[in-house]
Short mmCIF file of C-alpha atoms in Angstrom, two decimals:
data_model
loop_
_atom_site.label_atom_id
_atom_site.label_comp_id
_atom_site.label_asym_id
_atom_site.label_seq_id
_atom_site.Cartn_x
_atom_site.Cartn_y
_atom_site.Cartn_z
CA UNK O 1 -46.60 20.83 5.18
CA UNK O 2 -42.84 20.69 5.93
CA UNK O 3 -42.21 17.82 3.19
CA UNK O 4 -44.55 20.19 1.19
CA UNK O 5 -42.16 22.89 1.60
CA UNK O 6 -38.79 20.92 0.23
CA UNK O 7 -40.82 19.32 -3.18
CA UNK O 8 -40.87 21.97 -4.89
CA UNK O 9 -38.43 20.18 -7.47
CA UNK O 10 -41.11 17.42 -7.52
CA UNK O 11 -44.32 19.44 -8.65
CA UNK O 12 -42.27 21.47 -11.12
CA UNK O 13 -40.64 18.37 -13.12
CA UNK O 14 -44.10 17.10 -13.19
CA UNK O 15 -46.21 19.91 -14.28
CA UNK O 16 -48.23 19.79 -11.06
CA UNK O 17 -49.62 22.79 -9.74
CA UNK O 18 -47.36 23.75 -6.45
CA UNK O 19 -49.97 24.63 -3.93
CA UNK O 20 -51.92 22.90 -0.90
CA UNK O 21 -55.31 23.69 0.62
CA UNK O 22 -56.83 22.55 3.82
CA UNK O 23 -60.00 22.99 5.60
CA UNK O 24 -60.11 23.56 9.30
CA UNK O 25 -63.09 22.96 11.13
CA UNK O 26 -64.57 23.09 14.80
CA UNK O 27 -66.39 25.20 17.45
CA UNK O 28 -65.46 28.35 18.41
CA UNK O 29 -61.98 28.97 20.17
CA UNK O 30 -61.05 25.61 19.69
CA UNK O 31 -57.76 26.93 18.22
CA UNK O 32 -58.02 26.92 14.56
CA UNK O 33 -56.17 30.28 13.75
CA UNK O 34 -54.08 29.23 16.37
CA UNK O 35 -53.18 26.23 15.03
CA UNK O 36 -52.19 27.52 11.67
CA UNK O 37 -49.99 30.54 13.56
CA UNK O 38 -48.04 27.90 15.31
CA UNK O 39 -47.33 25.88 11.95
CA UNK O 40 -46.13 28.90 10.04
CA UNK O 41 -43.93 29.72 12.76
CA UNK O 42 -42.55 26.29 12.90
CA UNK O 43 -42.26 26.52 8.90
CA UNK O 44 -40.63 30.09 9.36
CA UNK O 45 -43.24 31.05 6.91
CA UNK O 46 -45.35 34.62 7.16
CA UNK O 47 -49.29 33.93 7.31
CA UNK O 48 -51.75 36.17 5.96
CA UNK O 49 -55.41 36.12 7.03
CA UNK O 50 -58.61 37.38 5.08
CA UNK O 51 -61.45 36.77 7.83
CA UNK O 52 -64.80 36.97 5.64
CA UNK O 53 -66.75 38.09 9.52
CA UNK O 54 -65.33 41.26 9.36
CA UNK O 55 -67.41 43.80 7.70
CA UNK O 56 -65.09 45.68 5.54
CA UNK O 57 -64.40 42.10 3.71
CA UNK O 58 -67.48 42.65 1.74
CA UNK O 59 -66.18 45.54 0.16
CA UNK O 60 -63.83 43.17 -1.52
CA UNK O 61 -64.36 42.45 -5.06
CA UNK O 62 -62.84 39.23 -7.11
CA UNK O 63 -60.40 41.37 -8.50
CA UNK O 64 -59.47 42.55 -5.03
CA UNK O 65 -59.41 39.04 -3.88
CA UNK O 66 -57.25 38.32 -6.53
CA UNK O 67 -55.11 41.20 -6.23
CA UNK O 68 -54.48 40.40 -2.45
CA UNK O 69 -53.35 37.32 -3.33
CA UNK O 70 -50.70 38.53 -6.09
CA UNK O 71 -49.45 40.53 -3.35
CA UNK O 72 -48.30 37.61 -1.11
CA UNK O 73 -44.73 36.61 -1.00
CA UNK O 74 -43.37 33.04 -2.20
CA UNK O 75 -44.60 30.46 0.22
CA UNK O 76 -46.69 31.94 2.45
CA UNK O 77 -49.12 31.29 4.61
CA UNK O 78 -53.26 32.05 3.91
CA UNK O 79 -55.78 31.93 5.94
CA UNK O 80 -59.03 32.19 4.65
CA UNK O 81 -61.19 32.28 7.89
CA UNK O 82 -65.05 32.05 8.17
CA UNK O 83 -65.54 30.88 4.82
CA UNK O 84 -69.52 29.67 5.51
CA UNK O 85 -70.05 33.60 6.04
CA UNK O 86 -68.58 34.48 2.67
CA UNK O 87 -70.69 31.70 0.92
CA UNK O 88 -73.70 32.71 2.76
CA UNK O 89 -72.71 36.70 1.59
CA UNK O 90 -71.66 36.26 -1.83
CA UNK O 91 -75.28 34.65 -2.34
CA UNK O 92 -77.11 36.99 -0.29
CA UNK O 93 -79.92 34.96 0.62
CA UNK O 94 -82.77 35.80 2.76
CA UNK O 95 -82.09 34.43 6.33
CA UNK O 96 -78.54 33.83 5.69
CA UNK O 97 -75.61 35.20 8.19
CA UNK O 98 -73.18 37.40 6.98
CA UNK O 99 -70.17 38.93 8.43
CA UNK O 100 -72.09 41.52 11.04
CA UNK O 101 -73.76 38.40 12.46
CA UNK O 102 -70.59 36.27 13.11
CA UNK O 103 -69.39 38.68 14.72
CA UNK O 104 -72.00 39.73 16.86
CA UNK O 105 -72.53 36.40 18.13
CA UNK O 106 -69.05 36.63 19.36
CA UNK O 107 -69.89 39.94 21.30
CA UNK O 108 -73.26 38.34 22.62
CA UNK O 109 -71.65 35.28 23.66
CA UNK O 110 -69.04 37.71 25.48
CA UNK O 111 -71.82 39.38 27.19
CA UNK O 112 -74.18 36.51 27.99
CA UNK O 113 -71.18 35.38 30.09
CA UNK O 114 -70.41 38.55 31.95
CA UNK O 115 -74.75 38.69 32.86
CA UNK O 116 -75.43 41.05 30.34
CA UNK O 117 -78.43 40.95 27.88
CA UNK O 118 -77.82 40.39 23.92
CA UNK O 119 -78.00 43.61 22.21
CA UNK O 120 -77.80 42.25 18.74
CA UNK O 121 -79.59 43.67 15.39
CA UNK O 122 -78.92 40.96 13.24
CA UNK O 123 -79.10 42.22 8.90
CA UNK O 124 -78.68 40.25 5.77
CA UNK O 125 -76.54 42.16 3.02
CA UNK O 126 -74.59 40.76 -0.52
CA UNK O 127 -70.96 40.81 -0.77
CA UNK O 128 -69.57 42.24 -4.37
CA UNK O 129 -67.43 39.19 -3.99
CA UNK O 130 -68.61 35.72 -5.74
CA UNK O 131 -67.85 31.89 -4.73
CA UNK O 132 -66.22 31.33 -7.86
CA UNK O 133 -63.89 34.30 -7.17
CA UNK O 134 -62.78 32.89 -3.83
CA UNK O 135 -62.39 29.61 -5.34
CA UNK O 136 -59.79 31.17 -7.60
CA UNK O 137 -58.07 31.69 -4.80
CA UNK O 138 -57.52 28.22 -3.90
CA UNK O 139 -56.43 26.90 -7.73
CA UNK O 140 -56.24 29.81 -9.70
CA UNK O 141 -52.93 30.92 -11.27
CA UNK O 142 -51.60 32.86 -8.98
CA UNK O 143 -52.12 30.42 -5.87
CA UNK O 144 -50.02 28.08 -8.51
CA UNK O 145 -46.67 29.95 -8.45
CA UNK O 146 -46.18 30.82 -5.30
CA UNK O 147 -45.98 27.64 -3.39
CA UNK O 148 -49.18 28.94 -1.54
CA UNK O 149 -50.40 27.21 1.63
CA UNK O 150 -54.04 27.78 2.63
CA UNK O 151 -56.21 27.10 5.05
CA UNK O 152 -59.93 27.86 4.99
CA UNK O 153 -61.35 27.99 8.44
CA UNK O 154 -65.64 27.20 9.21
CA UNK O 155 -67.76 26.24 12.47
CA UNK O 156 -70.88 25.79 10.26
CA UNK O 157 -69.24 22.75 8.51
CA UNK O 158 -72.43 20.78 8.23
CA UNK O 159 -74.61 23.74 7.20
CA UNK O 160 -71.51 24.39 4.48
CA UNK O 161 -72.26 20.80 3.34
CA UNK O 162 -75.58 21.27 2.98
CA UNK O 163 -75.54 22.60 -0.37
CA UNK O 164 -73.80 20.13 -3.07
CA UNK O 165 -72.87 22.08 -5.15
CA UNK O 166 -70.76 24.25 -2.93
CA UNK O 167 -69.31 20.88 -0.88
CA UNK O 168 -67.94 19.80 -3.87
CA UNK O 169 -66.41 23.11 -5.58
CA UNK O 170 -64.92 23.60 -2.24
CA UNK O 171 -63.76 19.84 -1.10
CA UNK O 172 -62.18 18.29 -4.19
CA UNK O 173 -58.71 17.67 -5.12
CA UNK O 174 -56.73 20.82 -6.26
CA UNK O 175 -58.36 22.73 -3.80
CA UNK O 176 -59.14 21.30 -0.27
CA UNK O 177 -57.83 18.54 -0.54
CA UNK O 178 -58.10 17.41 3.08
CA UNK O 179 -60.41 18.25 6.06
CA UNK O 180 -58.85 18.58 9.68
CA UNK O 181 -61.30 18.94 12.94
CA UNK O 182 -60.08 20.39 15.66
CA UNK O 183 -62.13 19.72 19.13
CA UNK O 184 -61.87 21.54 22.14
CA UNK O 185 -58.95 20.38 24.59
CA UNK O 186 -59.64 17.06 26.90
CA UNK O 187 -59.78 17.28 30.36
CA UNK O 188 -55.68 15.92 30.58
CA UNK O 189 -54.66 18.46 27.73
CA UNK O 190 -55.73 21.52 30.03
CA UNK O 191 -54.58 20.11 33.28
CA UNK O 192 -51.11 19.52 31.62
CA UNK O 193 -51.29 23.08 29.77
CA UNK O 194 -51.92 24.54 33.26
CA UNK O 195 -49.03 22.97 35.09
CA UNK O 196 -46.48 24.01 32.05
CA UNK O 197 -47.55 27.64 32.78
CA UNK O 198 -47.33 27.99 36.56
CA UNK O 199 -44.72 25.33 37.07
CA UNK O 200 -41.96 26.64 38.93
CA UNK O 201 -37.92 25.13 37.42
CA UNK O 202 -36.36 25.50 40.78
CA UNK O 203 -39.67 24.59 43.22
CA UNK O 204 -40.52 20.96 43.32
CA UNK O 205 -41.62 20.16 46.77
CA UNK O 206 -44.65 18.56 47.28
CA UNK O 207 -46.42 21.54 48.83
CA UNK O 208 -45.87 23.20 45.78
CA UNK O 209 -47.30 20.25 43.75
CA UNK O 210 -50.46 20.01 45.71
CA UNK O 211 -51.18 23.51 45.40
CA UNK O 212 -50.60 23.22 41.31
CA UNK O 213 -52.71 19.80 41.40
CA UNK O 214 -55.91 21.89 43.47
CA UNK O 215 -55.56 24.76 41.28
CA UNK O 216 -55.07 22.71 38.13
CA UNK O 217 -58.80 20.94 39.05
CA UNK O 218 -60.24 24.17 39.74
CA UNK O 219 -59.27 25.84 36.31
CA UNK O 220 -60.20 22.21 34.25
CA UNK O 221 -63.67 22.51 35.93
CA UNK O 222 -64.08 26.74 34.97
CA UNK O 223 -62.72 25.32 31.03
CA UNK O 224 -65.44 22.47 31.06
CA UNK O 225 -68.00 25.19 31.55
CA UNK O 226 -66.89 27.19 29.07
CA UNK O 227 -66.98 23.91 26.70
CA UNK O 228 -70.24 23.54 27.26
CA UNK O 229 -71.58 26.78 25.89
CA UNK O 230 -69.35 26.81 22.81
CA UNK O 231 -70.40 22.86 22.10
CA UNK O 232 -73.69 24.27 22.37
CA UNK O 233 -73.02 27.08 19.51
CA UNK O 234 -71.45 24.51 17.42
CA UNK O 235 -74.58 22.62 17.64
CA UNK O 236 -76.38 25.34 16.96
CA UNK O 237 -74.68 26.78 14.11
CA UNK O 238 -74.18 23.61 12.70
CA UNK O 239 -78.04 22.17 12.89
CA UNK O 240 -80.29 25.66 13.72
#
């Protein structure tokens, strides 16, 4: 993205389109929003997010859509976040999970882990937006002059494959061009994040270390149990 940034010289003086989509997959809370936060402050770029689970998104019209995105400043930063819940509400099939549902499964998840019982009414509506409109997003002329970064976020990635025809509207060149996966963190990745956090700069004795090391363990085993449940809602979004 940062060589993106300085070639804008390059796509002019060749007539290419100056814009670059990614999609972002993985399980819940494995960081993808994150992710894209940290790269746009590294970039010193501002990031804008339409999340298609919240239930005032499907209010949004095309022309909204569009308008939002005429709105955004040179080079920023979009995330388009949940984007199997915005298929799955522009068509407005029978069965399908739309923007209530995502995120109620959040606040059941939430709950399930604090020993409380799922409280969830789960409803099917259609968005006024269409597929084709949020493609437009990602290659339509407005997304072309403004240097536009985006990344589209899902956890359903194989359910979004599923259907052909929208796999390949939405994974092509000129719109995503390239997939990333992020997993949840290893075993090492938390240990080491723990230590950076509660390290102290001027307390290195080895008492000190122990403790970290015992505490460190303890908080690695509490994040592998967490891992569990969310690899089990990526399994089940992705193959229920």
């Amino acid at each position: 993205c940062e060589d993106f940034s300085q070639s804008q010289d390059f796509y002019r003086m060749r007539g290419i389109p100056y814009r670059r989509s990614h999609l972002l997959t993985g399980p819940d809370a494995c960081g993808k929003v994150f992710f894209v936060k940290y790269l746009a402050a590294i970039l010193g770029r501002e990031i804008n997010i339409i999340d298609f689970s919240q239930t005032a998104s499907r209010n949004f019209t095309d022309e909204k859509l569009s308008q939002l995105v005429q709105r955004l400043n040179h080079g920023d930063i979009l995330v388009l976040r949940n984007i199997d819940v915005a298929v799955s509400a522009s068509a407005g099939g029978a069965g399908r999970n739309t923007g209530d549902d995502d995120n109620d499964d959040n606040v059941d998840f939430l709950r399930m882990l604090m020993g409380g019982k799922q409280k969830t009414k789960k409803t099917s509506h259609k968005a006024r937006y269409t597929y084709a409109g949020i493609l437009n997003i990602l290659d339509g002329p407005r997304a072309s002059t403004k240097g536009l970064i985006t990344f589209v976020t899902t956890r359903r990635y194989k359910k979004l494959m599923q259907d052909k025809d929208t796999a390949g509207a939405l994974l092509r060149p000129g719109r995503c061009e390239k997939r990333i996966h992020l997993n949840t963190p290893t075993k090492n990745q938390v240990s080491a994040m723990f230590h950076k956090m509660f390290t102290e700069i001027d307390d290195h004795s080895d008492e000190r270390k122990d403790d970290l090391d015992k505490y460190a363990n303890k908080f690695v085993t509490s994040c592998q149990d967490f891992e569990a449940e969310y690899e089990e809602r990526w399994n089940q979004a992705n193959n229920g």
